[in-house]
Amino acid sequence: MLRLYTMKRIIPVILSTLIVLACVKDPQALAPVDYVNTLTGTLSTYNLSTGNTYPAVAVPWGANVWTPQTGADGDGWTYRYDATHIRGFKQTHQPSPWINDYGAWSIMPVTGGPITDEAARASWFSHKAEVATPYCYSVYLASHDVTVELAPTSHAAAFRIKYPQDQPAYLVIDAYQGGVTTLKDPYTITGFSVQNHGGVVEGFRNWFIIKSDTPLTEAKNDGQNIAFALAESGKTVNLQVASSFVSQEQAEQNLKELPEGFDNAKNAARDAWNNALGRIEVSTEDIDNVRTFYSCLYRCLLFPRDISEVSADGTRVHYSPHDGKVHDGPFYTDTGFWDTFRSLFPLLNLVYPEVSAEVQKGLVNDYLESGFLPEWASPGHRDCMVGNNSASVVADAYLSGIRGQDIDVLWEAVTHGAHAEHPTVGSSGRMGWQLYDSLGYVPCDAGIYESAARTLEYAYDDWCIAQLGKALGKDVSAYESSACNYRNLFDKEVRLMNGRLTDGSFRRPFNPLKWGGDFTEGNPLHYSWSVFHDIQGLIDLMGGEDAFADALDRVFTMPPHYDDSYYGFPIHEIIEMTVMGMGNYAHGNQPIQHMLYLYDWCGQPWKAQKRIREVMNKFYTPWADGYCGDEDNGQTSAWYVFSALGFYPVCPGSGQYALGTPLFRKAVLHLPGGDVVLEAPSNSAENCYVKALKLNGKPWNHNFLRMSDLQAGARLRFTMASDPACERGVEQEDKPYSMSE
Ligand code: CA
């Protein structure tokens, strides 16, 4: 009796507890990867980018990425959120639609007949019947009644394809134009893609192999596309897929990356993401902010890509896009330093130093194999953007304590690149270096486009070389001197940076709203702040702290007017500025992304805090239109990751971060030297101002944090408030680093 009585009482309690657990799932119990939305940024067009991303399925820094393909073969907009049809599942290496792809090929299951044409084989699909995660993508292909699942390793992938009972089943391989596909035996397909947009030498191949657990026969061959018939209908077919830039044999070798069974591949990829994403933990009551944070961090960990491969004897080798040969060692690619020097590489240096060390070894290989460091790599040198910011990427890594790279070779590389132009690729080395060296600026009348942007970035790059050289015991007096060259472009009459002619006069008429021309994808209002290493020097040029702060304010308070005459139409970056309702502040593009933090140098850090919080809340979401412009290989995401933690690397190479405003009540960085615990218990949407900060228990009034303090493990405690703390961070000693100090 007692027992029965007890059970009657207990069972309802257990049931109600289970119901509560099921309904009110603790969001903090999810793993980091569960917060990632890989569709963020995919609602983009040529005219308006909300990220220009695709749902990349890969492992962190993986060589290959897989994506559902909604666009035609060759279309840079490979997956669009507003599309209704999927044409295939593409192995891609595309870093940006503007750079496009290389080595692409795709797999598409079809039913009914061997439909090879890419438009005819396309299937209706719904986001409601799609599960998009970093480690696995699955979708129901309605037109074929087929469910596809795929899970990646770095060079391989597992596919699980469920075909219907009542239709003949086929598998189409699209090797892209010029590609070749062959059925080696009933269980093995081999082939290669030659697709590329430059950055490789003649004879480039992406060799692939597909192992099927179900026998295949060739049903239709139209050259680029081949349809293979499956022996029977109603099967779940498992494919093991791998590729190699080295050889067909190496592609087969790369199959060994895959564990047995689809679910094991999926779980291994999931673990890889959780290990990498979990290096930063955040706590907040606003789950959307956690989603945005991990969606951004996911983007940061996709680039640059490690395309090296492990050969049969266990050696790490890579195909070199520079000479077409196979060399030992790592090789990283698919990044544009004009974007990513700013905060993506500093993020790797702080949180993922072991990856950064491999990237630096890869840069050594770039230089040894091509004579230059890349500025835009995909996979070899690409002609895109300006600057010589490889100097920043090399110097910041070394000065952040990254070791293992041959720094003597890298020193030779950065000093060589400062005084040389790549023979065929305009953006590698320094275009106009002779004029820059003789005049102290690249003149705007010498046929070198975007000359003012180049000058400003070369001056910062010279400062980077000087800092690296000092650490290596070199004579850096020449670089210390040319690091001041930004001053040569400051036009006192207009109080902004301006293009300058060979005779020393400034460009007239001057229009601060003119995009392009002497600048790169921005106007003088955006680019005048590109003096990362000497904000104090810029303040002095602009007439002091108040004038400097007024100039910053004006960017936000003025209307979003623009002059697009250089391009002849408003480029997407211009439209992205106008639609955000923040005047001429153009966060959708990179040149201005550090600007909000500059209030830290002029005694008004609370203005930085307010604007940074506003940008985090307004310009970033975890949804399909989640970015405010091209995401650009982790850079725009790294801005958010740093900013949400409460600091940002305005000047990579300085060993400092400018202080902003933390987004979360608690964040923990698991660094090799110890945990960095950031606490802001009074944080909220209203309490966006830093009233006080303690570092390791002691008051810290400065507007900067030192990297060395964080690397040792640190405890930061922020007191947040709804009103600005106008007494905090206003002394000269509170300003972050400037060369002029
Ligand atoms: Ca951009």
GROMACS .gro file of C-alpha atoms in nm, residues 227-558:
model
  332
  227ALA     CA    1   2.445   1.132  -6.440
  228PHE     CA    2   2.499   0.795  -6.276
  229ALA     CA    3   2.209   0.554  -6.226
  230LEU     CA    4   2.175   0.375  -5.894
  231ALA     CA    5   2.113   0.002  -5.910
  232GLU     CA    6   1.791   0.025  -5.712
  233SER     CA    7   1.536   0.277  -5.581
  234GLY     CA    8   1.437   0.350  -5.221
  235LYS     CA    9   1.791   0.334  -5.091
  236THR     CA   10   1.978   0.550  -4.848
  237VAL     CA   11   2.309   0.601  -5.024
  238ASN     CA   12   2.625   0.692  -4.837
  239LEU     CA   13   2.898   0.875  -5.024
  240GLN     CA   14   3.250   0.938  -4.905
  241VAL     CA   15   3.399   1.230  -5.092
  242ALA     CA   16   3.745   1.386  -5.090
  243SER     CA   17   3.955   1.617  -5.301
  244SER     CA   18   4.313   1.736  -5.342
  245PHE     CA   19   4.500   2.013  -5.520
  246VAL     CA   20   4.803   1.780  -5.528
  247SER     CA   21   4.695   1.469  -5.719
  248GLN     CA   22   4.428   1.205  -5.773
  249GLU     CA   23   4.621   0.971  -5.542
  250GLN     CA   24   4.632   1.238  -5.271
  251ALA     CA   25   4.254   1.285  -5.306
  252GLU     CA   26   4.214   0.916  -5.225
  253GLN     CA   27   4.457   0.959  -4.936
  254ASN     CA   28   4.242   1.246  -4.804
  255LEU     CA   29   3.944   1.009  -4.777
  256LYS     CA   30   4.120   0.877  -4.467
  257GLU     CA   31   4.016   1.193  -4.282
  258LEU     CA   32   3.663   1.052  -4.266
  259PRO     CA   33   3.556   0.833  -3.977
  260GLU     CA   34   3.335   0.531  -4.046
  261GLY     CA   35   2.969   0.621  -4.081
  262PHE     CA   36   2.787   0.946  -4.148
  263ASP     CA   37   2.695   1.020  -3.787
  264ASN     CA   38   3.055   0.988  -3.673
  265ALA     CA   39   3.164   1.240  -3.937
  266LYS     CA   40   2.888   1.474  -3.828
  267ASN     CA   41   2.976   1.440  -3.460
  268ALA     CA   42   3.348   1.491  -3.523
  269ALA     CA   43   3.278   1.813  -3.713
  270ARG     CA   44   3.044   1.928  -3.438
  271ASP     CA   45   3.312   1.863  -3.176
  272ALA     CA   46   3.568   2.056  -3.381
  273TRP     CA   47   3.340   2.360  -3.385
  274ASN     CA   48   3.255   2.342  -3.018
  275ASN     CA   49   3.624   2.314  -2.928
  276ALA     CA   50   3.709   2.624  -3.131
  277LEU     CA   51   3.401   2.834  -3.052
  278GLY     CA   52   3.411   2.731  -2.687
  279ARG     CA   53   3.737   2.915  -2.634
  280ILE     CA   54   3.513   3.213  -2.566
  281GLU     CA   55   3.212   3.171  -2.336
  282VAL     CA   56   2.950   3.439  -2.293
  283SER     CA   57   2.653   3.471  -2.058
  284THR     CA   58   2.353   3.695  -2.102
  285GLU     CA   59   1.978   3.685  -2.082
  286ASP     CA   60   1.944   3.801  -2.442
  287ILE     CA   61   1.971   3.483  -2.649
  288ASP     CA   62   1.977   3.680  -2.976
  289ASN     CA   63   2.302   3.847  -2.869
  290VAL     CA   64   2.452   3.504  -2.804
  291ARG     CA   65   2.334   3.393  -3.148
  292THR     CA   66   2.492   3.697  -3.311
  293PHE     CA   67   2.814   3.650  -3.116
  294TYR     CA   68   2.867   3.285  -3.210
  295SER     CA   69   2.748   3.339  -3.567
  296CYS     CA   70   3.017   3.607  -3.596
  297LEU     CA   71   3.281   3.392  -3.426
  298TYR     CA   72   3.199   3.106  -3.667
  299ARG     CA   73   3.270   3.338  -3.961
  300CYS     CA   74   3.601   3.439  -3.801
  301LEU     CA   75   3.711   3.075  -3.776
  302LEU     CA   76   3.652   2.995  -4.145
  303PHE     CA   77   3.943   3.215  -4.262
  304PRO     CA   78   4.215   3.192  -4.370
  305ARG     CA   79   4.186   2.835  -4.499
  306ASP     CA   80   4.460   2.578  -4.452
  307ILE     CA   81   4.492   2.407  -4.791
  308SER     CA   82   4.786   2.186  -4.693
  309GLU     CA   83   4.733   1.809  -4.706
  310VAL     CA   84   4.885   1.510  -4.526
  311SER     CA   85   5.063   1.277  -4.768
  312ALA     CA   86   5.078   0.897  -4.745
  313ASP     CA   87   5.402   0.910  -4.544
  314GLY     CA   88   5.252   1.153  -4.294
  315THR     CA   89   5.422   1.469  -4.430
  316ARG     CA   90   5.228   1.794  -4.442
  317VAL     CA   91   5.250   1.916  -4.800
  318HIS     CA   92   5.077   2.179  -5.010
  319TYR     CA   93   5.009   2.253  -5.372
  320SER     CA   94   5.157   2.594  -5.439
  321PRO     CA   95   4.935   2.815  -5.652
  322HIS     CA   96   5.249   3.025  -5.717
  323ASP     CA   97   5.457   2.766  -5.902
  324GLY     CA   98   5.222   2.469  -5.941
  325LYS     CA   99   5.461   2.244  -5.747
  326VAL     CA  100   5.413   2.049  -5.427
  327HIS     CA  101   5.610   2.177  -5.127
  328ASP     CA  102   5.634   2.079  -4.763
  329GLY     CA  103   5.458   2.273  -4.489
  330PRO     CA  104   5.143   2.474  -4.430
  331PHE     CA  105   4.970   2.709  -4.671
  332TYR     CA  106   4.681   2.938  -4.578
  333THR     CA  107   4.471   3.136  -4.821
  334ASP     CA  108   4.137   3.299  -4.908
  335THR     CA  109   4.178   3.626  -4.723
  336GLY     CA  110   4.225   3.991  -4.815
  337PHE     CA  111   4.462   4.165  -4.577
  338TRP     CA  112   4.314   4.509  -4.659
  339ASP     CA  113   4.014   4.384  -4.463
  340THR     CA  114   4.149   4.129  -4.222
  341PHE     CA  115   4.464   4.296  -4.083
  342ARG     CA  116   4.231   4.519  -3.881
  343SER     CA  117   4.084   4.274  -3.632
  344LEU     CA  118   4.054   3.919  -3.773
  345PHE     CA  119   4.428   3.849  -3.744
  346PRO     CA  120   4.454   4.022  -3.406
  347LEU     CA  121   4.171   3.793  -3.288
  348LEU     CA  122   4.367   3.487  -3.399
  349ASN     CA  123   4.682   3.620  -3.231
  350LEU     CA  124   4.503   3.661  -2.898
  351VAL     CA  125   4.263   3.368  -2.884
  352TYR     CA  126   4.401   3.113  -3.134
  353PRO     CA  127   4.779   3.170  -3.122
  354GLU     CA  128   4.856   2.813  -3.231
  355VAL     CA  129   4.664   2.870  -3.555
  356SER     CA  130   4.832   3.205  -3.604
  357ALA     CA  131   5.173   3.038  -3.580
  358GLU     CA  132   5.079   2.804  -3.867
  359VAL     CA  133   4.946   3.097  -4.072
  360GLN     CA  134   5.280   3.274  -4.029
  361LYS     CA  135   5.467   2.962  -4.143
  362GLY     CA  136   5.238   2.963  -4.445
  363LEU     CA  137   5.335   3.324  -4.519
  364VAL     CA  138   5.700   3.217  -4.517
  365ASN     CA  139   5.608   2.965  -4.787
  366ASP     CA  140   5.422   3.231  -4.987
  367TYR     CA  141   5.733   3.445  -4.994
  368LEU     CA  142   5.974   3.160  -5.072
  369GLU     CA  143   5.755   3.033  -5.355
  370SER     CA  144   5.655   3.364  -5.513
  371GLY     CA  145   5.895   3.634  -5.395
  372PHE     CA  146   5.612   3.830  -5.232
  373LEU     CA  147   5.373   3.812  -4.943
  374PRO     CA  148   5.015   3.820  -5.067
  375GLU     CA  149   4.784   4.113  -5.001
  376TRP     CA  150   4.477   3.938  -5.141
  377ALA     CA  151   4.517   3.559  -5.159
  378SER     CA  152   4.276   3.318  -5.334
  379PRO     CA  153   4.458   3.085  -5.364
  380GLY     CA  154   4.761   3.272  -5.506
  381HIS     CA  155   4.812   3.647  -5.550
  382ARG     CA  156   4.499   3.831  -5.661
  383ASP     CA  157   4.474   4.188  -5.777
  384CYS     CA  158   4.227   4.343  -5.535
  385MET     CA  159   4.229   4.644  -5.299
  386VAL     CA  160   4.530   4.851  -5.187
  387GLY     CA  161   4.789   4.880  -4.911
  388ASN     CA  162   5.081   4.665  -4.804
  389ASN     CA  163   4.911   4.535  -4.494
  390SER     CA  164   5.090   4.199  -4.493
  391ALA     CA  165   5.340   4.402  -4.287
  392SER     CA  166   5.074   4.442  -4.018
  393VAL     CA  167   4.979   4.074  -4.029
  394VAL     CA  168   5.344   3.969  -3.987
  395ALA     CA  169   5.440   4.231  -3.729
  396ASP     CA  170   5.132   4.199  -3.509
  397ALA     CA  171   5.176   3.822  -3.491
  398TYR     CA  172   5.541   3.841  -3.390
  399LEU     CA  173   5.485   4.125  -3.145
  400SER     CA  174   5.192   3.929  -2.997
  401GLY     CA  175   5.436   3.653  -2.909
  402ILE     CA  176   5.363   3.415  -3.197
  403ARG     CA  177   5.670   3.202  -3.256
  404GLY     CA  178   5.780   2.911  -3.478
  405GLN     CA  179   5.779   3.109  -3.804
  406ASP     CA  180   6.111   3.185  -3.973
  407ILE     CA  181   6.110   3.552  -3.878
  408ASP     CA  182   6.429   3.624  -4.071
  409VAL     CA  183   6.256   3.526  -4.394
  410LEU     CA  184   5.949   3.731  -4.297
  411TRP     CA  185   6.166   4.033  -4.215
  412GLU     CA  186   6.320   4.003  -4.561
  413ALA     CA  187   5.969   3.965  -4.707
  414VAL     CA  188   5.818   4.277  -4.548
  415THR     CA  189   6.117   4.497  -4.622
  416HIS     CA  190   6.135   4.369  -4.979
  417GLY     CA  191   5.762   4.421  -5.031
  418ALA     CA  192   5.790   4.780  -4.910
  419HIS     CA  193   6.017   4.862  -5.201
  420ALA     CA  194   5.890   4.648  -5.486
  421GLU     CA  195   5.587   4.586  -5.704
  422HIS     CA  196   5.474   4.240  -5.798
  423PRO     CA  197   5.548   4.197  -6.171
  424THR     CA  198   5.192   4.100  -6.263
  425VAL     CA  199   4.962   4.146  -5.963
  426GLY     CA  200   4.911   4.513  -5.879
  427SER     CA  201   4.809   4.473  -5.518
  428SER     CA  202   5.110   4.267  -5.400
  429GLY     CA  203   5.411   4.469  -5.291
  430ARG     CA  204   5.361   4.846  -5.310
  431MET     CA  205   5.232   5.011  -5.621
  432GLY     CA  206   5.401   5.353  -5.650
  433TRP     CA  207   5.673   5.277  -5.397
  434GLN     CA  208   5.941   5.484  -5.575
  435LEU     CA  209   5.725   5.797  -5.568
  436TYR     CA  210   5.621   5.725  -5.210
  437ASP     CA  211   5.985   5.689  -5.107
  438SER     CA  212   6.099   6.005  -5.286
  439LEU     CA  213   5.803   6.238  -5.220
  440GLY     CA  214   5.675   6.093  -4.892
  441TYR     CA  215   5.338   6.019  -5.053
  442VAL     CA  216   5.195   5.860  -5.362
  443PRO     CA  217   5.085   6.151  -5.579
  444CYS     CA  218   4.736   6.156  -5.722
  445ASP     CA  219   4.846   6.271  -6.069
  446ALA     CA  220   5.088   5.989  -6.151
  447GLY     CA  221   4.838   5.737  -6.284
  448ILE     CA  222   4.824   5.541  -5.958
  449TYR     CA  223   4.460   5.511  -5.856
  450GLU     CA  224   4.347   5.547  -5.494
  451SER     CA  225   4.679   5.709  -5.413
  452ALA     CA  226   4.575   5.872  -5.084
  453ALA     CA  227   4.445   5.544  -4.941
  454ARG     CA  228   4.772   5.379  -5.043
  455THR     CA  229   4.981   5.651  -4.876
  456LEU     CA  230   4.791   5.630  -4.547
  457GLU     CA  231   4.818   5.251  -4.534
  458TYR     CA  232   5.186   5.248  -4.641
  459ALA     CA  233   5.265   5.489  -4.356
  460TYR     CA  234   5.098   5.258  -4.104
  461ASP     CA  235   5.270   4.958  -4.267
  462ASP     CA  236   5.604   5.136  -4.228
  463TRP     CA  237   5.530   5.183  -3.859
  464CYS     CA  238   5.457   4.807  -3.838
  465ILE     CA  239   5.788   4.726  -4.006
  466ALA     CA  240   5.964   4.962  -3.765
  467GLN     CA  241   5.810   4.794  -3.461
  468LEU     CA  242   5.900   4.448  -3.589
  469GLY     CA  243   6.250   4.560  -3.678
  470LYS     CA  244   6.305   4.708  -3.335
  471ALA     CA  245   6.207   4.377  -3.178
  472LEU     CA  246   6.457   4.205  -3.406
  473GLY     CA  247   6.737   4.453  -3.336
  474LYS     CA  248   6.740   4.607  -3.685
  475ASP     CA  249   6.808   4.968  -3.784
  476VAL     CA  250   6.459   5.102  -3.842
  477SER     CA  251   6.522   5.477  -3.856
  478ALA     CA  252   6.404   5.503  -4.218
  479TYR     CA  253   6.076   5.326  -4.139
  480GLU     CA  254   6.021   5.533  -3.826
  481SER     CA  255   6.058   5.841  -4.039
  482SER     CA  256   5.825   5.724  -4.319
  483ALA     CA  257   5.566   5.618  -4.061
  484CYS     CA  258   5.502   5.994  -4.035
  485ASN     CA  259   5.413   6.020  -4.405
  486TYR     CA  260   5.041   6.037  -4.329
  487ARG     CA  261   5.108   6.400  -4.236
  488ASN     CA  262   5.195   6.478  -4.596
  489LEU     CA  263   4.835   6.420  -4.703
  490PHE     CA  264   4.669   6.633  -4.441
  491ASP     CA  265   4.519   6.930  -4.622
  492LYS     CA  266   4.507   7.212  -4.366
  493GLU     CA  267   4.255   7.409  -4.568
  494VAL     CA  268   3.992   7.135  -4.559
  495ARG     CA  269   4.117   6.973  -4.235
  496LEU     CA  270   4.100   6.625  -4.383
  497MET     CA  271   4.321   6.389  -4.579
  498ASN     CA  272   4.327   6.475  -4.948
  499GLY     CA  273   4.490   6.362  -5.270
  500ARG     CA  274   4.815   6.547  -5.338
  501LEU     CA  275   4.978   6.624  -5.672
  502THR     CA  276   5.342   6.569  -5.759
  503ASP     CA  277   5.408   6.944  -5.731
  504GLY     CA  278   5.295   6.941  -5.369
  505SER     CA  279   4.958   7.108  -5.416
  506PHE     CA  280   4.638   6.941  -5.299
  507ARG     CA  281   4.354   6.826  -5.520
  508ARG     CA  282   4.101   7.091  -5.604
  509PRO     CA  283   3.808   7.104  -5.611
  510PHE     CA  284   3.782   6.896  -5.294
  511ASN     CA  285   3.466   6.709  -5.206
  512PRO     CA  286   3.470   6.527  -4.871
  513LEU     CA  287   3.173   6.319  -4.991
  514LYS     CA  288   3.348   6.178  -5.298
  515TRP     CA  289   3.392   5.801  -5.279
  516GLY     CA  290   3.684   5.635  -5.458
  517GLY     CA  291   3.918   5.844  -5.671
  518ASP     CA  292   4.208   5.914  -5.437
  519PHE     CA  293   4.053   5.684  -5.177
  520THR     CA  294   3.938   5.321  -5.175
  521GLU     CA  295   3.569   5.240  -5.138
  522GLY     CA  296   3.522   5.535  -4.910
  523ASN     CA  297   3.548   5.913  -4.897
  524PRO     CA  298   3.786   6.148  -4.710
  525LEU     CA  299   3.546   6.151  -4.414
  526HIS     CA  300   3.593   5.775  -4.387
  527TYR     CA  301   3.963   5.752  -4.468
  528SER     CA  302   4.106   6.045  -4.274
  529TRP     CA  303   4.112   5.827  -3.961
  530SER     CA  304   4.344   5.569  -4.118
  531VAL     CA  305   4.636   5.673  -3.899
  532PHE     CA  306   4.605   5.371  -3.674
  533HIS     CA  307   4.949   5.417  -3.520
  534ASP     CA  308   4.937   5.787  -3.440
  535ILE     CA  309   4.593   5.914  -3.346
  536GLN     CA  310   4.757   6.178  -3.126
  537GLY     CA  311   4.944   6.303  -3.430
  538LEU     CA  312   4.616   6.321  -3.620
  539ILE     CA  313   4.452   6.508  -3.332
  540ASP     CA  314   4.734   6.762  -3.345
  541LEU     CA  315   4.687   6.804  -3.721
  542MET     CA  316   4.314   6.851  -3.682
  543GLY     CA  317   4.353   7.127  -3.425
  544GLY     CA  318   4.330   6.952  -3.088
  545GLU     CA  319   4.098   6.723  -2.901
  546ASP     CA  320   3.781   6.929  -2.932
  547ALA     CA  321   3.820   6.985  -3.304
  548PHE     CA  322   3.897   6.616  -3.344
  549ALA     CA  323   3.587   6.513  -3.147
  550ASP     CA  324   3.375   6.755  -3.350
  551ALA     CA  325   3.505   6.602  -3.670
  552LEU     CA  326   3.410   6.256  -3.540
  553ASP     CA  327   3.064   6.379  -3.435
  554ARG     CA  328   3.000   6.538  -3.773
  555VAL     CA  329   3.024   6.203  -3.952
  556PHE     CA  330   2.718   6.079  -3.762
  557THR     CA  331   2.511   6.396  -3.755
  558MET     CA  332   2.541   6.492  -4.121
   0.00000   0.00000   0.00000
